[in-house]
Every structure is written in structure tokens, then in C-alpha cells.
Amino acid sequence: HLIQSGGVRGVRLSHPHPSLDFPSSQHLVNCHLFPREFSIVTTLKVSLVAPKKNEYIFSVVEEKEEEDARIGKRKGETQGGTDGDWYSEKDGVRGGRDDESDEERDGETDGGGERLMDGEKRKGSRDGENSNSQGRLLIGLRFSRDGLHFLFRGRSGGVMARWVFRGIQLADDRWHTLVLAFSGHYATLTVDCNTHLELRVHSKSLPSDLSVQGSRFHIGSRGRRNGLFSGLIRQLVLVPGSDATPRVCPSSNPGLAELSVPAVLLDQPQKETRSDLTLPSYESEVRVSVGLEKSCSSSVRGQLWFNPVRKALYLCDGTLWVPMLQESQRLDYVLEQQVLSTSSETYDIEVFSVQGLGLMAAMAHRSPSLGSAVYLWRDGGFHLYQKISTHGALSWRHFTMGKKIFLVVSNSRESTGNEETVEKDELSVIYRWNKKTQRFVYYQALQTHCARDWEAFRIQGHTYLAVANHRQGNTNHTIDSMVYKWDRGTQLFEPHQALRTSGAYDWEAFTVGPYHFLAVANAFDGQTTHVDSVIYVWVDGSFRLFQTIKTFCATDWEMFQIGSRVFLVVANGHQLHGNGPGRYAINSTIYELDMSSQLFLRFQDIVTYSAVDWEFFTVGEESYLVVANSFDGESHSLNSIIYRWQGYEGFVPIHRLPTIGCSDWEFFTSGEESYLIYSSATAPLSKVFRLKTH
């Protein structure tokens, strides 16, 4: 019978019901041994227990045919005893086959772990039923006034053992959730995520060879009326191989903590008695469920879920769980995840995602003969997915327009003395993702000049591409870099605006409030690396000068925000003027946008070694920067460094990662794990690091 008590549904039995017993093989698939380590989670409500009465929460009982076969096999091996009794010569104990009379007490232990050697001989069935109609008890969980009893058949089907948890009061007409965890000589009982009892039993441990072949599970009974559970049961879960306590505790409603409640017992929303009745939001009932896995659907919309492992609280929006409160993660240390051998040196990595496939990485390989490649992330590493013909590729950029997915590559060619030929052949290419072939295919070629970088961005519903033209020929570095705009009529990118640059190395597009900015990293003007890099702002359909910043061979801009504060960090490569010596250990600088002066002002200097890239990322609520140090004047093998934001102190170094000619860093996540990958411009390899958090 389905009974609702205290607004919660449970099952009450008037007799052993056929729907609540089933063969053990139905759940213990492909194995006839009961697990030696397991947990039992049950939620129940009991009003009253009669003195000297035991009530079964569940039992595993050998079916009569199996027992008959076993007894037949033992004839001649046993002597003495009457009908309904059995005798073990080995143990010298006689007991009744009716387990209702304490199930052959030899070897019983109480909650203190003491062995009870009362040696009583047990008689047959006390409940008036024919004991021959029932098989013997293998496992049982029952309770009485003196405590909770767990019974199990000894090694090789021997005598019964009983473990007793005393001193708990269940018959108080309240809902209680019990978690029992068993392992070898140990057992623990947690009641309502609070009361915790631990039992260490020296005499009888759970056997590893307890066969339940040919047995049946009985819920709320041991298969007959005597010992029938008189209370309400809401959930009963067997969890093999683990302590299930962390999966249900802590709980905002510990007496009704849930692990797996049958759908028919789940609480149904109350019907409104009046069509115009609307409760204020603060009077609406909000339930909090606890566990590791929980599905979000329209039926539980507005409900809360607490994950005890992540220590996070989520709200169901009808489709997805939205984080409300979450314990902050923090980077602890870094592990090497993968060493990826590449066809040649790599200047740039672009990590992105394609729906249906997952994470991918486009790598700009130096070799014109071997081209570049796209890699697919699977089984914790990147694997070659597609080769693409490129010519001295320097960078990739991924972007989307609606459902269309694109990749654009920066191609460059070494000077051969015939500048006209180089000019003609130096084309950068846009590739589009083909859903049928699941490959990137050629889409459009654009004239570029030793292109170092592409940047994609959207302004007022239009898509733009900016290319950083580094030089024209070998000597001309002060040239135009181009901004292209997507033409919806031709379905191609068309020139929109030319911007004068000096050895342009990188573009960074970003927005602050309603304003759109584009920053260029200028590296060299043909004479010196001490040149201005420029920040542009979008005004009336084009970019206009906003601010110039003195840089030294600027190779990268990275914009990031921490709270409401806006920062730009530049990677300075080296100081060089004319034929003088170059300096590689120089400051790279973080600038912060000052709202009163409407300028980016110097915030922090960090010593770097021919830095070529910055990557900003967050782990939990912590903010980090990692720099690509590539050369110190003597060697390409040196540390790249991870810095952590510490407020007033700015960014401080926390991890030094050995790298070889590091040219680019990319941060990405997969599942709940966070990763960094770097490319090498001097060796045919890239490395993936996994970020361990605490």
C-alpha cells in the first residue's frame, strides 16, 4: 500500500508481496557470490515494535529446491536431529531451521563485538507455518526493540552469525535514513547523517564465498508473514564495493536523505485548491536533494541539489543544473599529461570545440612540405585527425558564424630573392568545416604579407577578421595590416579598413562596456624594436586611434578582467637597435584601464625572456597568467612561469615549467579537468599538462 506520512510517500506491507521479492540473479548478474564489501541505504518510518518481535527490512532466502538439493547432498554426512533441525558435527551446535527464532545463534556478536556463546539449541518454526515450505536464511537485516541486527550465513554456508547495533531508537514515528557500510571485520551505521556507530568484530567476518545462487531477495519480510515489516519503507539500496555515506550525507533533511527513491514514491506537487491561488515565491517549498548524480527536468524545476564531493549547490532550471554555491578550487601542482610528437616545429596552437566530436587543436607547423595538422582530443590526449597543406604556417584562428565553423591560417614564405614570386604566392587561407565529410575544406584565400596572426570578432552583428602583416619582403616592416568584413551578399570576406603597422605580430580584440577595441603588437620598424604598439577604438564604422604604448618587440597582447577591473598585458620580445647587441631579459608589462583618465596605465612589470605569448585562465575563483619564455640569449631551454593573482601584490610566480623554445600556451578544460598545452618553435613536440587542484 502507498501511504503518505508527513508529506512523504512510503510502502506499507500487509503481507509478503510478490512484487517485492525477486531472484538474486536479477541484480547480482554473472556472479553468485554476495559482495564482501557493500553498503545498505534505507529510509523508513516505524511507529511501534512489539516486545520480543523482530521485523525484517530485507532478507535473502535460499529457495526450497536449492535447499532440498543441499540437504540431500549432506545426508550421510550428518547424524541426529529431527525434522526442521540440522546438526553440524564441525561446530557441534544444533539449531532450528526457522531463522525467526534468532537464526541459530552460534557465533552471534553484539554491538560491542563480543561473542555470545550461549550454546542454546533452537527448535523449529515458532510462527505456526510449515518450516519445510521455506528455504534457509542466507542474509537478513532486521530490527527489534534492542537494536538493528544484520545476519549472515557463515563461511561455506555454515552457521548463522549476527551483528547487532544497539542503542538506536527507530520506533518513534519519524522518518529515518540509515546507511550501513560493511567491510571484512568492520561495520558502521550512520543514522540521519548524524549518529555514527562503528563495529569491529574479531570472531566472525563477512565471508568472501557466501553463495546466493538459487536464492531470492525479499523486501520488508523474509518471505512469510512472521517477521513482516510493519512500518513504512521509502528507499532500500544495495551499493556493492563502497561506503555510500558520502553519497547521501550531508543533507538538509537527513531523515529523508535520498540516494535512489523509486519514481512512484517521489513527492508529487500538491494541487492547488483554487485556480487563482498563487503562493508568493518565499512560501513555495524548495527541496534540496543530496548525492553524486541527479537528473534535471521540468518536473524538478526550481529544486536544489547538493553534491557532497564537489561541495557545490545547484539549481535546476528545467534542463540544466545551474551552480549556485561552489567550493573554490585552487591550483595545487602541475602534471605532465602528454608529450605530442609533431611533424615539425610548431609556432601556434588553437584549441576549439566541434559539436559532436569534442575538443580539437589546430597546430601551425613550420615545415612547408609536411604542412600543418588538426588534432582530436580523446582518451586524455590529442591524436592526429586531419592534415592541411600550409606554407610556413605561423598561426591559426577558429571562429564561427551562426552554425558555420571556420579556421583561418597565417601562411608565410621565406624570401628567395624574387620578391614578386613571394608576393604572388603568399596567400593565407580560410577553411570551412564540412559536416558531411567531417573535415575542414578550402573556402577562401586572402593576400597577406608574412602574416603573424588573425583575430576574429563581431561588432553590431557583423563579423570581421584582422590580419597582422609582419613584413613585405625582407626589409619593409612598416606596411598595412588589413581588417576584413564578411559580405553577406558574396559570402566572402572583403577588405574593410587598412591600418598602418610596424612588424605587426598580434591582434587582440576586446570590448569594455559598449566600446570595441583592437590592439596591435608592433615588433620592429626596420631599425629598432623600441616602437609604439597601438590600441584602436571603434567609432562610426571604423577603428580610430585610442592610445599608443611604448613596447619592445611586442609579440602578444592578452586582455583579461578580474572582477570589474580591465587589464592588458604585453609580451615584450627583446630590445634591439640597429647593429647593437640585443637584450632578451626585459620587462613585460601589465596595464590597467583607468576609468577617470580613460587610458591604460602601467600596473606591473614582470621580467621575461624573449616572451612570445601570455595566456590568462581561471581555476575556481583564482586567476592566473602563464608566459611563454622562448630565449635568454644563449638557450631556448628555460622555464615558462605560471603567476597567480594576489590582489594588491599583483601577479606572483608560483610554478616554473621547463619548456623548449616555447611559442604558445593554450588553456582548456575537458570534463572536470583543466589543462595547459604549449608548442615549441625549436623542437618537433608539444606538451599537455594537467592542473591538479585542491
XYZ file of C-alpha atoms in Angstrom:
694
model
C 0.000 0.000 0.000
C 1.242 3.515 -0.867
C 0.970 5.618 2.283
C 1.730 9.320 2.622
C 3.003 10.310 6.042
C 4.324 13.746 6.892
C 4.005 14.729 3.253
C 6.285 11.857 2.198
C 5.355 8.614 0.461
C 6.309 5.127 1.609
C 5.257 1.497 1.155
C 3.409 -0.482 3.878
C 3.026 -4.255 3.653
C 0.018 -6.237 4.871
C 1.611 -9.500 3.701
C 4.713 -10.532 1.725
C 4.003 -9.152 -1.725
C 5.194 -10.968 -4.882
C 6.254 -7.659 -6.472
C 8.747 -7.172 -3.642
C 10.677 -10.412 -3.998
C 12.862 -11.400 -6.921
C 15.725 -13.771 -7.809
C 19.131 -12.606 -6.581
C 20.496 -13.249 -10.079
C 18.358 -10.338 -11.277
C 20.708 -7.887 -9.553
C 23.878 -9.874 -8.888
C 24.481 -10.505 -12.574
C 27.128 -13.026 -13.709
C 28.197 -13.696 -10.130
C 26.532 -15.875 -7.486
C 28.650 -14.564 -4.575
C 27.328 -11.819 -2.337
C 29.761 -8.865 -2.154
C 32.024 -8.849 0.905
C 32.180 -5.055 0.917
C 28.916 -3.170 0.442
C 26.528 -0.571 1.857
C 22.809 -0.643 2.544
C 20.889 2.632 2.410
C 17.314 2.624 3.637
C 14.740 5.231 4.632
C 11.962 4.011 6.914
C 9.384 5.048 9.476
C 8.277 2.846 12.398
C 5.577 3.666 14.940
C 5.802 0.742 17.332
C 7.632 -2.561 17.726
C 6.163 -5.262 19.973
C 8.430 -6.715 22.660
C 10.494 -9.733 21.568
C 9.464 -9.169 17.977
C 11.840 -8.953 15.029
C 10.854 -7.253 11.790
C 12.791 -7.741 8.557
C 13.776 -4.800 6.388
C 15.062 -7.210 3.770
C 16.331 -10.775 3.505
C 17.991 -13.150 1.076
C 16.475 -16.616 1.371
C 17.548 -19.820 -0.317
C 14.764 -21.242 -2.448
C 13.325 -24.579 -1.326
C 14.601 -26.558 -4.322
C 18.175 -25.422 -3.672
C 17.942 -26.335 -0.007
C 16.457 -29.761 -0.771
C 19.345 -30.450 -3.116
C 21.831 -29.277 -0.481
C 20.254 -31.386 2.282
C 20.150 -34.407 0.015
C 23.815 -33.997 -0.657
C 24.566 -33.806 3.062
C 22.655 -36.987 4.001
C 25.129 -39.461 5.299
C 27.445 -36.654 6.268
C 25.228 -35.576 9.192
C 23.644 -37.548 12.016
C 20.996 -36.808 14.625
C 18.429 -34.038 14.633
C 14.713 -34.029 13.991
C 12.622 -32.722 11.164
C 13.265 -28.983 10.913
C 16.637 -29.271 12.665
C 20.142 -29.695 11.323
C 23.366 -30.596 13.025
C 26.920 -29.576 12.209
C 29.458 -32.065 13.540
C 32.189 -29.499 12.962
C 30.614 -26.802 15.110
C 28.732 -29.064 17.489
C 25.689 -26.809 17.541
C 22.098 -27.736 16.943
C 19.741 -25.067 15.681
C 16.263 -24.606 14.275
C 15.931 -24.048 10.583
C 13.408 -21.365 11.397
C 15.595 -18.254 11.472
C 12.790 -16.342 13.137
C 13.941 -17.728 16.488
C 17.221 -15.858 16.267
C 18.599 -17.906 13.404
C 20.983 -20.410 15.021
C 22.819 -18.055 17.379
C 26.151 -19.796 17.300
C 28.728 -17.153 16.524
C 26.424 -14.192 17.113
C 28.088 -10.917 18.095
C 26.590 -7.832 19.615
C 27.298 -4.179 19.015
C 30.343 -4.306 21.277
C 31.928 -7.043 19.209
C 31.670 -9.698 21.993
C 30.983 -13.287 21.022
C 27.758 -14.668 22.512
C 28.389 -18.370 23.164
C 25.077 -19.242 24.751
C 25.032 -22.651 23.030
C 21.219 -22.814 23.008
C 19.624 -25.474 20.874
C 16.947 -23.982 18.688
C 13.645 -25.552 17.947
C 11.626 -25.406 14.773
C 9.310 -22.735 13.489
C 7.505 -20.579 16.052
C 5.130 -18.783 13.717
C 2.851 -21.677 13.052
C 3.890 -22.035 9.456
C 5.368 -25.147 7.992
C 9.121 -24.525 8.062
C 9.512 -27.002 5.239
C 7.872 -24.512 2.875
C 10.716 -22.052 3.296
C 14.374 -22.201 2.388
C 17.038 -21.215 4.882
C 18.007 -17.605 5.508
C 21.306 -16.503 3.951
C 21.304 -12.770 4.742
C 18.922 -10.614 6.713
C 18.556 -7.084 8.036
C 16.001 -6.766 10.814
C 15.339 -4.632 13.831
C 13.790 -5.046 17.238
C 13.496 -3.011 20.390
C 17.072 -3.770 21.368
C 18.679 -2.659 18.112
C 19.406 -3.294 14.465
C 20.517 -6.805 13.502
C 22.485 -7.905 10.461
C 22.536 -11.682 9.977
C 24.557 -13.715 7.516
C 25.398 -17.311 6.832
C 28.956 -18.244 7.790
C 31.760 -19.474 5.544
C 30.754 -22.182 3.061
C 27.128 -21.914 4.157
C 27.888 -22.654 7.825
C 26.075 -21.450 10.913
C 24.454 -18.044 11.255
C 26.277 -15.006 12.630
C 24.595 -11.883 13.913
C 25.982 -8.367 14.247
C 23.916 -6.065 16.449
C 23.901 -2.277 16.634
C 22.400 -1.390 19.990
C 21.235 1.865 21.493
C 19.355 3.267 18.500
C 15.708 4.248 18.692
C 13.868 3.799 15.412
C 10.288 3.205 16.608
C 9.482 6.890 17.214
C 7.051 7.519 14.337
C 9.641 9.586 12.458
C 11.390 9.132 9.141
C 14.985 7.908 9.438
C 17.662 7.247 6.836
C 20.169 4.526 7.742
C 23.460 3.885 5.982
C 25.186 0.615 6.903
C 28.649 0.022 5.482
C 30.302 -3.404 5.729
C 33.885 -4.416 5.056
C 35.557 -7.542 6.429
C 35.598 -7.305 10.248
C 34.213 -3.762 10.249
C 30.724 -2.322 10.028
C 29.466 1.226 10.506
C 25.965 2.585 10.919
C 25.048 6.211 10.257
C 21.561 7.355 11.269
C 20.191 10.574 9.756
C 23.718 11.685 8.764
C 24.470 12.171 12.456
C 24.591 9.204 14.831
C 27.600 7.119 13.853
C 28.218 3.655 15.332
C 31.271 1.578 14.460
C 31.542 -2.163 14.992
C 34.772 -4.153 14.899
C 34.185 -7.888 15.092
C 37.116 -10.236 15.614
C 35.236 -13.511 15.651
C 33.090 -13.506 12.524
C 33.837 -11.559 9.390
C 31.748 -11.414 6.274
C 32.665 -14.460 4.178
C 34.072 -13.972 0.708
C 32.398 -17.165 -0.553
C 28.796 -16.576 0.512
C 26.877 -18.020 -2.427
C 23.396 -16.676 -3.120
C 22.827 -18.924 -6.112
C 19.207 -20.039 -6.303
C 18.098 -17.500 -3.662
C 15.589 -14.665 -3.640
C 15.587 -11.143 -2.238
C 12.561 -10.265 -0.083
C 11.768 -6.633 0.683
C 10.111 -5.984 4.050
C 9.988 -9.639 5.034
C 11.782 -12.944 4.955
C 9.140 -14.354 2.626
C 6.388 -15.039 5.148
C 4.034 -13.170 7.461
C 6.011 -13.704 10.634
C 8.678 -11.013 10.783
C 6.820 -8.781 8.308
C 7.935 -5.144 8.421
C 5.130 -3.109 9.993
C 6.388 0.381 9.216
C 6.862 2.396 6.010
C 9.783 1.925 3.599
C 10.720 4.732 1.212
C 14.038 3.544 -0.210
C 16.255 0.474 0.028
C 19.524 0.465 -1.928
C 22.342 -2.087 -2.059
C 25.651 -0.445 -3.044
C 28.409 -3.027 -3.655
C 32.067 -2.208 -3.082
C 31.835 1.185 -1.385
C 30.780 3.180 1.657
C 27.712 5.063 0.451
C 27.668 7.541 3.359
C 29.325 10.413 1.376
C 26.742 9.920 -1.359
C 23.826 10.833 0.899
C 25.411 12.936 3.636
C 25.435 15.760 4.485
C 21.783 16.537 3.816
C 19.490 19.453 4.557
C 16.827 16.883 5.531
C 18.879 13.999 6.956
C 15.899 11.886 7.952
C 14.865 11.800 4.277
C 18.300 11.853 2.626
C 17.954 10.350 -0.856
C 20.156 8.053 -2.881
C 17.622 6.241 -5.072
C 13.916 6.573 -4.326
C 11.541 4.705 -6.684
C 9.693 7.029 -9.018
C 6.301 6.017 -7.658
C 7.358 7.250 -4.218
C 8.766 10.580 -5.321
C 6.875 13.508 -3.919
C 4.235 14.869 -6.262
C 3.469 18.606 -6.435
C 0.364 19.489 -4.459
C -2.649 20.501 -6.488
C -3.992 23.996 -5.996
C -7.402 24.059 -4.393
C -8.295 27.309 -6.145
C -7.460 28.191 -9.731
C -6.480 31.732 -8.720
C -4.282 30.669 -5.802
C -0.645 31.662 -6.269
C 1.850 31.340 -3.439
C 4.495 34.010 -3.075
C 7.916 32.717 -4.091
C 9.175 32.831 -0.498
C 6.337 30.490 0.584
C 6.929 27.929 -2.160
C 8.538 24.670 -0.996
C 12.113 24.233 -2.168
C 13.559 20.732 -1.754
C 17.276 20.014 -1.552
C 18.425 16.588 -2.710
C 21.880 15.235 -1.933
C 24.006 12.840 -3.966
C 26.569 12.466 -6.711
C 24.212 12.193 -9.672
C 20.880 13.904 -10.154
C 18.847 14.485 -13.312
C 17.369 17.915 -14.015
C 13.998 18.009 -15.781
C 10.868 20.129 -15.863
C 9.353 18.067 -13.023
C 12.100 19.206 -10.593
C 12.484 22.729 -11.921
C 13.340 25.159 -9.133
C 14.648 22.394 -6.867
C 18.141 22.369 -5.365
C 20.814 19.658 -5.485
C 23.888 19.464 -3.257
C 26.901 17.478 -4.496
C 28.948 16.481 -1.407
C 32.073 15.614 -3.414
C 32.233 18.921 -5.287
C 30.784 20.710 -2.246
C 28.543 22.599 -4.632
C 24.880 23.653 -4.621
C 22.936 23.671 -7.919
C 19.518 24.921 -9.035
C 17.525 23.083 -11.717
C 16.296 25.427 -14.464
C 14.224 22.668 -16.082
C 17.066 21.424 -18.288
C 20.455 22.020 -16.645
C 21.837 22.338 -13.123
C 22.995 25.925 -12.602
C 25.753 26.410 -9.968
C 24.618 28.493 -7.008
C 27.359 27.918 -4.456
C 30.595 26.070 -5.099
C 33.721 25.446 -3.054
C 36.508 27.399 -4.680
C 39.158 25.318 -6.408
C 42.785 26.330 -6.353
C 45.727 25.222 -8.456
C 47.914 22.871 -6.427
C 50.509 21.482 -8.827
C 51.061 20.578 -12.478
C 51.405 17.100 -14.012
C 52.759 16.194 -17.437
C 49.810 14.636 -19.286
C 51.099 14.088 -22.840
C 54.190 14.595 -24.972
C 52.869 15.034 -28.500
C 55.321 14.404 -31.328
C 54.612 16.710 -34.279
C 55.768 16.633 -37.885
C 57.880 19.772 -37.378
C 58.330 22.771 -35.099
C 55.076 24.493 -34.123
C 54.515 28.254 -33.855
C 50.930 28.345 -32.641
C 48.101 26.222 -31.237
C 44.391 26.962 -31.435
C 42.121 24.829 -29.219
C 38.411 24.786 -30.041
C 35.375 22.525 -29.964
C 33.254 20.985 -32.727
C 29.801 19.781 -31.751
C 29.533 16.029 -31.945
C 33.300 15.474 -31.958
C 34.597 17.433 -28.986
C 37.866 19.260 -28.440
C 40.239 19.839 -31.336
C 43.583 21.619 -31.703
C 44.906 23.222 -34.901
C 48.698 23.404 -34.889
C 50.711 25.720 -37.144
C 53.709 23.645 -38.222
C 56.785 25.283 -39.683
C 57.510 22.772 -42.476
C 56.003 23.813 -45.860
C 56.396 20.294 -47.234
C 54.663 18.491 -44.344
C 52.040 21.163 -43.726
C 50.017 21.667 -40.556
C 47.544 19.425 -38.750
C 44.349 19.310 -36.713
C 44.293 17.020 -33.697
C 41.318 15.493 -31.845
C 41.197 15.087 -28.062
C 40.253 11.611 -26.896
C 41.287 9.293 -24.054
C 43.155 12.093 -22.307
C 45.354 13.172 -25.214
C 45.466 14.774 -28.671
C 45.616 12.484 -31.716
C 46.149 13.363 -35.377
C 42.808 13.946 -37.102
C 43.463 15.889 -40.347
C 46.475 17.149 -42.263
C 46.170 20.522 -44.022
C 48.590 21.879 -46.626
C 50.197 25.104 -45.356
C 53.335 27.127 -46.176
C 55.375 28.227 -43.173
C 52.228 28.471 -41.054
C 52.573 30.928 -38.165
C 49.134 30.892 -36.561
C 45.556 29.530 -36.662
C 42.328 31.204 -35.624
C 38.967 29.488 -35.089
C 35.692 31.391 -35.422
C 32.022 30.740 -36.071
C 29.169 32.478 -37.875
C 25.894 31.009 -36.782
C 26.284 27.245 -37.223
C 29.192 27.625 -39.634
C 32.654 26.769 -38.308
C 35.840 28.234 -39.801
C 39.600 28.062 -39.402
C 41.960 30.639 -40.910
C 45.718 30.066 -41.191
C 48.538 32.605 -41.462
C 50.872 31.424 -44.224
C 54.311 32.934 -44.849
C 57.103 32.258 -47.344
C 60.834 32.715 -46.944
C 62.386 35.246 -49.337
C 64.032 33.646 -52.372
C 65.378 36.828 -53.905
C 62.428 37.022 -56.274
C 60.105 39.197 -54.209
C 57.464 39.267 -56.944
C 57.062 35.485 -56.784
C 56.866 35.518 -52.987
C 54.241 38.277 -53.106
C 52.146 36.345 -55.591
C 52.243 33.060 -53.711
C 51.863 34.392 -50.150
C 48.217 33.651 -49.513
C 46.557 32.901 -46.208
C 43.569 30.556 -46.375
C 40.171 30.258 -44.696
C 38.819 26.714 -44.245
C 35.228 25.779 -43.507
C 34.019 22.723 -41.600
C 32.148 20.237 -43.804
C 29.563 18.354 -41.758
C 29.284 15.501 -44.262
C 32.967 14.713 -44.599
C 33.746 15.824 -41.029
C 36.781 17.692 -42.365
C 37.926 21.275 -42.898
C 37.835 22.210 -46.592
C 39.223 25.168 -48.537
C 36.906 28.185 -48.575
C 38.742 31.450 -49.410
C 42.297 32.743 -49.924
C 43.446 36.248 -48.937
C 46.631 38.107 -49.895
C 48.855 38.599 -46.823
C 52.477 39.539 -46.104
C 54.273 37.217 -43.676
C 51.051 37.118 -41.662
C 51.763 36.504 -37.968
C 48.228 36.443 -36.601
C 44.496 36.518 -37.347
C 41.831 37.876 -34.994
C 38.079 37.304 -35.439
C 35.451 39.485 -33.744
C 31.888 40.738 -34.100
C 30.606 44.306 -33.943
C 26.914 45.185 -34.244
C 26.025 41.836 -35.790
C 28.824 41.833 -38.384
C 31.854 39.521 -38.457
C 35.357 40.887 -39.008
C 38.816 39.394 -39.492
C 42.025 41.338 -38.779
C 45.364 40.095 -40.123
C 48.727 41.154 -38.700
C 51.038 41.625 -41.724
C 54.561 41.430 -40.340
C 56.692 42.494 -43.306
C 56.704 42.786 -47.085
C 59.879 41.244 -48.441
C 62.825 41.141 -46.053
C 63.166 44.801 -45.138
C 59.833 46.549 -45.328
C 58.136 46.210 -41.927
C 56.042 49.383 -41.871
C 53.119 48.243 -44.017
C 49.345 47.977 -43.889
C 47.616 45.303 -41.901
C 44.050 44.685 -43.010
C 40.624 44.404 -41.402
C 38.179 42.321 -43.474
C 34.396 42.280 -43.187
C 32.060 39.423 -44.048
C 29.932 40.306 -47.064
C 26.565 38.633 -46.781
C 25.952 39.065 -50.488
C 29.143 37.485 -51.850
C 29.512 35.195 -48.815
C 33.175 36.197 -48.687
C 35.434 38.387 -46.573
C 36.113 41.726 -48.261
C 38.668 44.463 -47.310
C 37.142 46.947 -44.869
C 39.992 49.039 -43.384
C 43.780 49.255 -43.661
C 45.772 50.079 -40.511
C 49.453 51.055 -40.648
C 51.600 48.729 -38.536
C 55.328 48.132 -37.899
C 56.282 44.472 -37.924
C 52.828 43.555 -36.611
C 52.903 40.368 -34.559
C 49.495 40.046 -32.907
C 45.978 41.486 -32.760
C 43.759 41.452 -29.661
C 40.084 42.391 -29.960
C 38.062 43.090 -26.808
C 35.107 45.047 -25.512
C 34.649 47.224 -22.437
C 31.016 48.079 -21.883
C 29.659 49.379 -25.212
C 33.117 50.079 -26.652
C 35.028 47.817 -29.073
C 38.829 47.887 -29.064
C 41.558 46.399 -31.260
C 45.172 46.355 -30.030
C 48.152 45.604 -32.281
C 51.542 44.362 -31.037
C 54.168 46.122 -33.180
C 57.563 44.381 -33.065
C 60.030 46.105 -35.432
C 60.159 49.091 -37.773
C 63.278 48.033 -39.685
C 65.676 49.808 -37.314
C 64.630 49.184 -33.737
C 62.288 47.099 -31.631
C 61.555 50.184 -29.497
C 58.320 51.060 -31.281
C 54.816 52.063 -30.296
C 52.088 49.473 -30.131
C 48.635 50.888 -30.738
C 45.137 50.474 -29.271
C 42.258 51.407 -31.585
C 38.620 52.041 -30.691
C 35.615 51.529 -32.986
C 33.880 54.778 -33.927
C 31.260 55.232 -36.674
C 32.064 52.050 -38.582
C 35.881 52.067 -38.399
C 38.792 51.902 -35.963
C 40.402 55.117 -34.730
C 43.480 55.720 -32.600
C 42.767 55.431 -28.884
C 46.218 55.108 -27.253
C 49.855 54.319 -28.084
C 52.055 52.351 -25.699
C 55.856 52.108 -25.905
C 56.867 48.446 -26.309
C 59.988 46.425 -27.148
C 59.415 43.895 -29.929
C 55.851 43.342 -28.760
C 54.754 39.839 -29.723
C 51.416 39.409 -27.937
C 48.595 41.267 -26.215
C 46.286 39.498 -23.766
C 43.224 41.236 -22.360
C 41.557 39.927 -19.196
C 39.216 41.044 -16.451
C 39.333 40.398 -12.709
C 36.062 41.495 -11.213
C 35.313 44.887 -12.717
C 38.979 45.668 -13.404
C 40.214 45.540 -17.026
C 43.824 44.655 -17.833
C 46.078 44.342 -20.882
C 49.408 42.518 -20.680
C 52.050 42.789 -23.400
C 54.768 40.236 -24.160
C 57.980 42.122 -24.936
C 60.417 40.056 -27.012
C 63.773 41.842 -26.896
C 65.487 45.200 -27.125
C 67.376 45.814 -30.365
C 68.557 48.984 -32.061
C 70.488 48.987 -35.311
C 73.516 46.711 -35.151
C 73.808 46.887 -31.373
C 73.538 43.845 -29.091
C 70.091 42.551 -28.254
C 68.698 42.178 -24.741
C 66.292 39.312 -24.112
C 65.747 39.543 -20.337
C 63.426 42.548 -20.236
C 60.181 43.620 -18.636
C 56.824 42.627 -19.984
C 54.134 44.902 -18.599
C 50.567 44.640 -17.321
C 48.408 47.741 -17.910
C 45.107 48.536 -16.202
C 42.328 50.630 -17.688
C 41.871 53.770 -15.609
C 38.269 54.913 -15.969
C 38.904 58.512 -14.910
C 41.679 59.186 -17.428
C 40.263 56.689 -19.938
C 43.755 55.315 -20.551
C 45.610 52.068 -19.900
C 48.185 52.805 -17.187
C 51.186 50.745 -16.107
C 50.217 48.333 -13.319
C 53.039 45.784 -13.010
C 56.341 44.868 -14.683
C 57.400 41.210 -14.907
C 60.847 40.113 -16.103
C 60.517 37.750 -19.076
C 62.929 36.138 -21.530
C 62.041 36.861 -25.141
C 58.373 36.386 -24.270
C 56.138 35.477 -27.205
C 52.790 34.738 -25.531
C 50.646 35.326 -22.460
C 47.664 33.160 -21.540
C 45.143 34.163 -18.875
C 42.992 31.487 -17.221
C 40.988 30.826 -14.099
C 40.698 27.785 -11.832
C 37.747 28.100 -9.492
C 37.790 31.716 -8.347
C 41.566 32.067 -8.748
C 43.100 33.985 -11.689
C 46.392 33.045 -13.373
C 48.778 34.133 -16.131
C 51.302 31.883 -17.855
C 54.100 33.327 -20.010
C 55.932 31.681 -22.916
C 59.625 32.393 -22.342
C 61.452 31.388 -25.527
C 65.118 32.540 -25.391
C 67.516 34.071 -22.853
C 70.311 34.977 -25.320
C 72.021 31.610 -25.004
C 69.471 28.829 -24.824
C 65.908 28.033 -25.810
C 65.577 25.612 -22.858
C 64.284 27.646 -19.939
C 61.345 27.915 -17.581
C 57.999 29.322 -18.547
C 56.204 30.583 -15.444
C 52.668 30.489 -14.040
C 51.685 33.562 -11.991
C 48.744 33.803 -9.594
C 46.732 36.953 -8.917
C 47.121 38.106 -5.316
C 45.245 41.406 -5.302
C 47.356 44.263 -4.025
C 50.552 42.281 -4.743
C 49.544 41.779 -8.367
C 50.691 38.553 -10.028
C 53.266 36.419 -8.187
C 55.161 33.391 -9.597
C 54.007 30.009 -8.287
C 55.111 27.361 -10.822
C 58.108 27.115 -13.163
C 57.604 24.765 -16.084
C 60.649 23.636 -18.131
C 59.995 24.338 -21.829
C 61.979 24.219 -25.074
C 61.571 27.197 -27.406
C 58.058 27.805 -26.070
C 55.992 29.660 -28.689
C 52.400 29.486 -27.439
C 50.250 28.488 -24.443
C 46.603 27.432 -24.573
C 44.332 26.676 -21.609
C 41.393 24.288 -21.998
C 39.095 22.075 -19.960
C 37.765 18.566 -20.552
C 35.096 17.260 -18.219
C 36.060 18.479 -14.775
C 39.796 18.606 -15.536
C 41.836 21.659 -16.561
C 44.835 21.568 -18.890
C 47.598 23.675 -20.431
C 49.304 22.879 -23.726
C 52.411 24.556 -25.142
C 54.028 24.419 -28.576
C 57.742 24.517 -29.374
C 59.228 26.601 -32.197
C 62.580 24.813 -31.931
C 61.627 21.144 -31.461
C 59.001 18.873 -33.110
C 56.895 18.430 -29.989
C 54.120 19.903 -27.901
C 53.279 19.095 -24.290
C 49.995 18.853 -22.410
C 49.942 19.495 -18.655
C 47.101 18.615 -16.275
C 46.358 21.103 -13.498
C 45.758 19.425 -10.148
C 43.534 21.393 -7.821
C 42.631 21.261 -4.152
